[in-house]
Amino acid sequence: MIRSRRGLLSLRDVVVVAAVGLIPAIAGCEAGNNAPTQQWHQPTPGASAVVDNTLRINNMFVLGPTPGFTLPRGASAGVFFALSNDGAPDRLLSIKAPGEAVSVRVPAGGITLGREQTLSFTGPSPRVVLVHLTRTLNGGQWIRLNMTFQNAGFVSMKVPVMPRTESYGTFSPAPLFLTPRATLTPAVPVSASPTPSS
């Protein structure tokens, strides 16, 4: 018996207190030296959604320009995400970006997703591309993407535009699709240099 302020603790009370104290230690040891809490992980800043508890759209984002620059109208931007399906096979038929881009290119025939399958469109090269932006795009903005699945139907998501820094610095820019005026421009207007007068 152990004495306490209230009196004596029984052996059962001592065992319960010891067990409660060991739970965090046991939980930590179970994960070993590679416990997720011991390593830094890149946060997932993209948008995510679950459809009918079976289809998951994870970490969806648009890759914007490097800080201090703007993607101009007519340019292209890559879309990155992952799809996971626990239900019947499905297919992503199309993606649209109303008010943001003229069209969105997806792999030919759409994206087929089998049962218990996960597909990653996470880079470094974009396989889904916003083509001919209808407005300028900067990192930190949000855009609306509307997806149509063969079985899951219509899914609309508000997706962040991530600046091309640090973790995304090695990602490839989206192809330009032959728009001559679509060049990367500084976000802050640059004053014209004076020209010598004759």
PDB file of C-alpha atoms in Angstrom:
ATOM      1  CA  MET A   1       0.000   0.000   0.000  1.00  0.00           C
ATOM      2  CA  ILE A   2       1.053   3.579  -0.784  1.00  0.00           C
ATOM      3  CA  ARG A   3      -0.106   6.443   1.368  1.00  0.00           C
ATOM      4  CA  SER A   4      -1.793   9.463  -0.268  1.00  0.00           C
ATOM      5  CA  ARG A   5      -3.554  12.569   1.044  1.00  0.00           C
ATOM      6  CA  ARG A   6      -6.883  10.763   0.889  1.00  0.00           C
ATOM      7  CA  GLY A   7      -5.525   7.702   2.523  1.00  0.00           C
ATOM      8  CA  LEU A   8      -4.029   4.592   1.038  1.00  0.00           C
ATOM      9  CA  LEU A   9      -3.797   3.702  -2.673  1.00  0.00           C
ATOM     10  CA  SER A  10      -4.560   0.125  -3.449  1.00  0.00           C
ATOM     11  CA  LEU A  11      -2.355  -1.949  -5.703  1.00  0.00           C
ATOM     12  CA  ARG A  12      -5.066  -1.655  -8.374  1.00  0.00           C
ATOM     13  CA  ASP A  13      -4.884   2.170  -8.232  1.00  0.00           C
ATOM     14  CA  VAL A  14      -1.104   2.065  -8.596  1.00  0.00           C
ATOM     15  CA  VAL A  15      -1.361  -0.194 -11.655  1.00  0.00           C
ATOM     16  CA  VAL A  16      -3.949   2.111 -13.287  1.00  0.00           C
ATOM     17  CA  VAL A  17      -1.777   5.205 -12.701  1.00  0.00           C
ATOM     18  CA  ALA A  18       1.283   3.410 -14.100  1.00  0.00           C
ATOM     19  CA  ALA A  19      -0.637   2.186 -17.153  1.00  0.00           C
ATOM     20  CA  VAL A  20      -1.950   5.686 -17.921  1.00  0.00           C
ATOM     21  CA  GLY A  21       1.595   7.028 -17.647  1.00  0.00           C
ATOM     22  CA  LEU A  22       2.957   4.379 -20.026  1.00  0.00           C
ATOM     23  CA  ILE A  23       0.390   4.879 -22.824  1.00  0.00           C
ATOM     24  CA  PRO A  24       2.237   7.803 -24.518  1.00  0.00           C
ATOM     25  CA  ALA A  25       5.560   5.960 -24.273  1.00  0.00           C
ATOM     26  CA  ILE A  26       4.123   2.767 -25.742  1.00  0.00           C
ATOM     27  CA  ALA A  27       2.391   4.665 -28.559  1.00  0.00           C
ATOM     28  CA  GLY A  28       5.637   6.455 -29.430  1.00  0.00           C
ATOM     29  CA  CYS A  29       7.702   3.253 -29.403  1.00  0.00           C
ATOM     30  CA  GLU A  30       5.256   1.469 -31.678  1.00  0.00           C
ATOM     31  CA  ALA A  31       6.029   3.890 -34.512  1.00  0.00           C
ATOM     32  CA  GLY A  32       9.771   3.338 -34.141  1.00  0.00           C
ATOM     33  CA  ASN A  33      12.397   5.871 -35.188  1.00  0.00           C
ATOM     34  CA  ASN A  34      10.393   6.925 -38.242  1.00  0.00           C
ATOM     35  CA  ALA A  35       7.374   8.234 -36.351  1.00  0.00           C
ATOM     36  CA  PRO A  36       5.600  10.915 -38.381  1.00  0.00           C
ATOM     37  CA  THR A  37       5.857  13.378 -35.509  1.00  0.00           C
ATOM     38  CA  GLN A  38       9.655  13.146 -35.652  1.00  0.00           C
ATOM     39  CA  GLN A  39       9.945  14.163 -39.302  1.00  0.00           C
ATOM     40  CA  TRP A  40       8.895  17.341 -41.076  1.00  0.00           C
ATOM     41  CA  HIS A  41       6.226  16.871 -43.740  1.00  0.00           C
ATOM     42  CA  GLN A  42       5.215  19.312 -46.458  1.00  0.00           C
ATOM     43  CA  PRO A  43       1.738  20.556 -45.582  1.00  0.00           C
ATOM     44  CA  THR A  44      -0.981  19.940 -48.129  1.00  0.00           C
ATOM     45  CA  PRO A  45      -2.249  23.413 -48.928  1.00  0.00           C
ATOM     46  CA  GLY A  46      -4.515  22.340 -51.761  1.00  0.00           C
ATOM     47  CA  ALA A  47      -8.255  21.819 -51.721  1.00  0.00           C
ATOM     48  CA  SER A  48      -9.733  18.399 -50.956  1.00  0.00           C
ATOM     49  CA  ALA A  49     -13.197  16.869 -51.260  1.00  0.00           C
ATOM     50  CA  VAL A  50     -14.930  13.537 -50.671  1.00  0.00           C
ATOM     51  CA  VAL A  51     -17.812  12.450 -52.922  1.00  0.00           C
ATOM     52  CA  ASP A  52     -20.267   9.787 -51.656  1.00  0.00           C
ATOM     53  CA  ASN A  53     -17.667   8.526 -49.142  1.00  0.00           C
ATOM     54  CA  THR A  54     -15.899   6.706 -51.983  1.00  0.00           C
ATOM     55  CA  LEU A  55     -14.185   9.212 -54.291  1.00  0.00           C
ATOM     56  CA  ARG A  56     -11.526  11.515 -52.875  1.00  0.00           C
ATOM     57  CA  ILE A  57      -9.966  14.521 -54.579  1.00  0.00           C
ATOM     58  CA  ASN A  58      -6.834  15.427 -52.622  1.00  0.00           C
ATOM     59  CA  ASN A  59      -4.541  18.452 -52.472  1.00  0.00           C
ATOM     60  CA  MET A  60      -5.801  20.118 -55.675  1.00  0.00           C
ATOM     61  CA  PHE A  61      -4.045  23.364 -56.579  1.00  0.00           C
ATOM     62  CA  VAL A  62      -3.028  25.488 -59.554  1.00  0.00           C
ATOM     63  CA  LEU A  63       0.657  26.359 -59.875  1.00  0.00           C
ATOM     64  CA  GLY A  64       1.038  30.104 -60.274  1.00  0.00           C
ATOM     65  CA  PRO A  65       4.078  32.231 -61.085  1.00  0.00           C
ATOM     66  CA  THR A  66       7.132  32.893 -58.955  1.00  0.00           C
ATOM     67  CA  PRO A  67       6.577  35.601 -56.332  1.00  0.00           C
ATOM     68  CA  GLY A  68       6.654  39.099 -57.796  1.00  0.00           C
ATOM     69  CA  PHE A  69       5.375  37.920 -61.172  1.00  0.00           C
ATOM     70  CA  THR A  70       1.954  37.419 -62.750  1.00  0.00           C
ATOM     71  CA  LEU A  71       0.690  34.866 -65.250  1.00  0.00           C
ATOM     72  CA  PRO A  72      -0.968  37.096 -67.884  1.00  0.00           C
ATOM     73  CA  ARG A  73      -4.157  36.575 -69.834  1.00  0.00           C
ATOM     74  CA  GLY A  74      -3.573  33.998 -72.554  1.00  0.00           C
ATOM     75  CA  ALA A  75      -0.994  32.044 -70.529  1.00  0.00           C
ATOM     76  CA  SER A  76      -1.401  28.489 -69.241  1.00  0.00           C
ATOM     77  CA  ALA A  77      -1.192  27.070 -65.715  1.00  0.00           C
ATOM     78  CA  GLY A  78      -0.761  23.509 -64.437  1.00  0.00           C
ATOM     79  CA  VAL A  79      -3.314  21.831 -62.161  1.00  0.00           C
ATOM     80  CA  PHE A  80      -2.040  19.274 -59.646  1.00  0.00           C
ATOM     81  CA  PHE A  81      -4.042  16.801 -57.536  1.00  0.00           C
ATOM     82  CA  ALA A  82      -4.580  13.157 -56.588  1.00  0.00           C
ATOM     83  CA  LEU A  83      -7.681  10.991 -57.003  1.00  0.00           C
ATOM     84  CA  SER A  84      -8.529   8.017 -54.819  1.00  0.00           C
ATOM     85  CA  ASN A  85     -11.477   5.701 -55.423  1.00  0.00           C
ATOM     86  CA  ASP A  86     -12.903   3.169 -52.951  1.00  0.00           C
ATOM     87  CA  GLY A  87     -16.114   2.569 -54.924  1.00  0.00           C
ATOM     88  CA  ALA A  88     -17.112   1.423 -58.398  1.00  0.00           C
ATOM     89  CA  PRO A  89     -14.829   2.398 -61.311  1.00  0.00           C
ATOM     90  CA  ASP A  90     -15.302   5.968 -62.493  1.00  0.00           C
ATOM     91  CA  ARG A  91     -13.905   8.412 -65.022  1.00  0.00           C
ATOM     92  CA  LEU A  92     -13.145  12.123 -64.817  1.00  0.00           C
ATOM     93  CA  LEU A  93     -14.642  13.319 -68.107  1.00  0.00           C
ATOM     94  CA  SER A  94     -13.819  17.017 -67.977  1.00  0.00           C
ATOM     95  CA  ILE A  95     -12.664  19.955 -65.904  1.00  0.00           C
ATOM     96  CA  LYS A  96     -13.821  23.513 -66.545  1.00  0.00           C
ATOM     97  CA  ALA A  97     -12.613  26.793 -65.072  1.00  0.00           C
ATOM     98  CA  PRO A  98     -15.435  29.281 -65.777  1.00  0.00           C
ATOM     99  CA  GLY A  99     -14.194  32.853 -65.863  1.00  0.00           C
ATOM    100  CA  GLU A 100     -10.593  31.669 -65.465  1.00  0.00           C
ATOM    101  CA  ALA A 101      -9.522  29.803 -68.626  1.00  0.00           C
ATOM    102  CA  VAL A 102     -10.890  29.149 -72.110  1.00  0.00           C
ATOM    103  CA  SER A 103     -10.416  25.389 -71.623  1.00  0.00           C
ATOM    104  CA  VAL A 104      -8.780  22.787 -69.418  1.00  0.00           C
ATOM    105  CA  ARG A 105      -6.712  20.047 -71.031  1.00  0.00           C
ATOM    106  CA  VAL A 106      -6.946  16.608 -69.445  1.00  0.00           C
ATOM    107  CA  PRO A 107      -5.350  13.392 -70.761  1.00  0.00           C
ATOM    108  CA  ALA A 108      -7.056  12.096 -73.916  1.00  0.00           C
ATOM    109  CA  GLY A 109     -10.190  10.114 -73.098  1.00  0.00           C
ATOM    110  CA  GLY A 110     -10.428  11.544 -69.586  1.00  0.00           C
ATOM    111  CA  ILE A 111      -8.970  10.034 -66.438  1.00  0.00           C
ATOM    112  CA  THR A 112     -10.118   6.483 -65.686  1.00  0.00           C
ATOM    113  CA  LEU A 113     -10.104   5.503 -62.042  1.00  0.00           C
ATOM    114  CA  GLY A 114     -10.568   1.837 -61.113  1.00  0.00           C
ATOM    115  CA  ARG A 115     -11.918   0.387 -57.893  1.00  0.00           C
ATOM    116  CA  GLU A 116      -9.479   0.716 -54.955  1.00  0.00           C
ATOM    117  CA  GLN A 117      -7.163   2.835 -57.130  1.00  0.00           C
ATOM    118  CA  THR A 118      -5.258   6.046 -56.471  1.00  0.00           C
ATOM    119  CA  LEU A 119      -3.855   8.240 -59.243  1.00  0.00           C
ATOM    120  CA  SER A 120      -1.445  11.106 -58.659  1.00  0.00           C
ATOM    121  CA  PHE A 121      -1.206  14.131 -60.905  1.00  0.00           C
ATOM    122  CA  THR A 122       1.270  15.731 -58.531  1.00  0.00           C
ATOM    123  CA  GLY A 123       4.092  16.829 -60.796  1.00  0.00           C
ATOM    124  CA  PRO A 124       6.671  17.810 -61.499  1.00  0.00           C
ATOM    125  CA  SER A 125       5.178  18.189 -65.008  1.00  0.00           C
ATOM    126  CA  PRO A 126       1.506  19.155 -65.315  1.00  0.00           C
ATOM    127  CA  ARG A 127      -0.764  16.641 -67.053  1.00  0.00           C
ATOM    128  CA  VAL A 128      -3.849  18.797 -66.532  1.00  0.00           C
ATOM    129  CA  VAL A 129      -3.516  22.371 -67.823  1.00  0.00           C
ATOM    130  CA  LEU A 130      -5.614  25.538 -67.744  1.00  0.00           C
ATOM    131  CA  VAL A 131      -5.334  26.819 -71.323  1.00  0.00           C
ATOM    132  CA  HIS A 132      -5.582  30.497 -72.295  1.00  0.00           C
ATOM    133  CA  LEU A 133      -6.223  32.197 -68.969  1.00  0.00           C
ATOM    134  CA  THR A 134      -8.962  34.808 -69.272  1.00  0.00           C
ATOM    135  CA  ARG A 135      -7.520  36.952 -66.459  1.00  0.00           C
ATOM    136  CA  THR A 136      -4.166  37.456 -64.787  1.00  0.00           C
ATOM    137  CA  LEU A 137      -3.201  34.965 -62.109  1.00  0.00           C
ATOM    138  CA  ASN A 138      -1.036  35.459 -59.016  1.00  0.00           C
ATOM    139  CA  GLY A 139      -0.013  33.162 -56.189  1.00  0.00           C
ATOM    140  CA  GLY A 140      -2.380  33.416 -53.233  1.00  0.00           C
ATOM    141  CA  GLN A 141      -5.559  33.692 -55.317  1.00  0.00           C
ATOM    142  CA  TRP A 142      -8.366  31.113 -55.497  1.00  0.00           C
ATOM    143  CA  ILE A 143     -10.174  29.858 -58.587  1.00  0.00           C
ATOM    144  CA  ARG A 144     -13.257  27.695 -59.141  1.00  0.00           C
ATOM    145  CA  LEU A 145     -12.775  24.343 -60.922  1.00  0.00           C
ATOM    146  CA  ASN A 146     -15.805  22.292 -61.999  1.00  0.00           C
ATOM    147  CA  MET A 147     -15.249  18.580 -62.573  1.00  0.00           C
ATOM    148  CA  THR A 148     -17.606  16.132 -64.257  1.00  0.00           C
ATOM    149  CA  PHE A 149     -17.272  12.442 -63.411  1.00  0.00           C
ATOM    150  CA  GLN A 150     -19.063   9.677 -65.273  1.00  0.00           C
ATOM    151  CA  ASN A 151     -20.570   8.192 -62.081  1.00  0.00           C
ATOM    152  CA  ALA A 152     -19.856  10.668 -59.285  1.00  0.00           C
ATOM    153  CA  GLY A 153     -21.344  13.504 -61.351  1.00  0.00           C
ATOM    154  CA  PHE A 154     -20.585  17.197 -60.902  1.00  0.00           C
ATOM    155  CA  VAL A 155     -18.036  18.394 -58.320  1.00  0.00           C
ATOM    156  CA  SER A 156     -17.168  22.075 -57.884  1.00  0.00           C
ATOM    157  CA  MET A 157     -14.146  23.123 -55.838  1.00  0.00           C
ATOM    158  CA  LYS A 158     -12.492  26.378 -54.831  1.00  0.00           C
ATOM    159  CA  VAL A 159      -8.801  25.735 -55.507  1.00  0.00           C
ATOM    160  CA  PRO A 160      -5.780  27.778 -54.354  1.00  0.00           C
ATOM    161  CA  VAL A 161      -3.161  29.204 -56.715  1.00  0.00           C
ATOM    162  CA  MET A 162       0.188  28.295 -55.163  1.00  0.00           C
ATOM    163  CA  PRO A 163       3.206  30.494 -55.924  1.00  0.00           C
ATOM    164  CA  ARG A 164       6.118  28.685 -57.503  1.00  0.00           C
ATOM    165  CA  THR A 165       8.459  28.725 -54.500  1.00  0.00           C
ATOM    166  CA  GLU A 166      10.355  26.259 -52.315  1.00  0.00           C
ATOM    167  CA  SER A 167       8.490  22.940 -52.617  1.00  0.00           C
ATOM    168  CA  TYR A 168       7.096  23.859 -56.030  1.00  0.00           C
ATOM    169  CA  GLY A 169      10.287  25.437 -57.397  1.00  0.00           C
ATOM    170  CA  THR A 170      11.188  22.290 -59.332  1.00  0.00           C
ATOM    171  CA  PHE A 171       7.761  21.931 -60.963  1.00  0.00           C
ATOM    172  CA  SER A 172       7.678  22.478 -64.730  1.00  0.00           C
ATOM    173  CA  PRO A 173       5.712  25.431 -66.083  1.00  0.00           C
ATOM    174  CA  ALA A 174       2.636  24.687 -68.150  1.00  0.00           C
ATOM    175  CA  PRO A 175       3.109  24.738 -71.940  1.00  0.00           C
ATOM    176  CA  LEU A 176       2.013  27.985 -73.607  1.00  0.00           C
ATOM    177  CA  PHE A 177      -0.045  26.555 -76.508  1.00  0.00           C
ATOM    178  CA  LEU A 178       1.096  29.175 -79.023  1.00  0.00           C
ATOM    179  CA  THR A 179      -0.161  32.416 -77.546  1.00  0.00           C
ATOM    180  CA  PRO A 180       2.418  35.030 -78.583  1.00  0.00           C
ATOM    181  CA  ARG A 181       1.476  37.641 -75.953  1.00  0.00           C
ATOM    182  CA  ALA A 182       1.434  35.193 -73.056  1.00  0.00           C
ATOM    183  CA  THR A 183       4.755  35.962 -71.393  1.00  0.00           C
ATOM    184  CA  LEU A 184       5.513  36.090 -67.711  1.00  0.00           C
ATOM    185  CA  THR A 185       5.193  39.681 -66.540  1.00  0.00           C
ATOM    186  CA  PRO A 186       6.221  41.430 -63.316  1.00  0.00           C
ATOM    187  CA  ALA A 187       3.346  41.891 -60.877  1.00  0.00           C
ATOM    188  CA  VAL A 188       4.487  45.460 -60.206  1.00  0.00           C
ATOM    189  CA  PRO A 189       4.423  47.739 -63.266  1.00  0.00           C
ATOM    190  CA  VAL A 190       7.882  48.719 -64.442  1.00  0.00           C
ATOM    191  CA  SER A 191       8.267  52.349 -65.507  1.00  0.00           C
ATOM    192  CA  ALA A 192       9.463  52.930 -69.043  1.00  0.00           C
ATOM    193  CA  SER A 193      13.076  54.000 -69.462  1.00  0.00           C
ATOM    194  CA  PRO A 194      13.495  57.523 -70.794  1.00  0.00           C
ATOM    195  CA  THR A 195      14.579  57.649 -74.422  1.00  0.00           C
ATOM    196  CA  PRO A 196      17.009  60.255 -75.667  1.00  0.00           C
ATOM    197  CA  SER A 197      15.307  62.990 -77.677  1.00  0.00           C
ATOM    198  CA  SER A 198      16.808  64.150 -80.900  1.00  0.00           C
TER     199      SER A 198
END
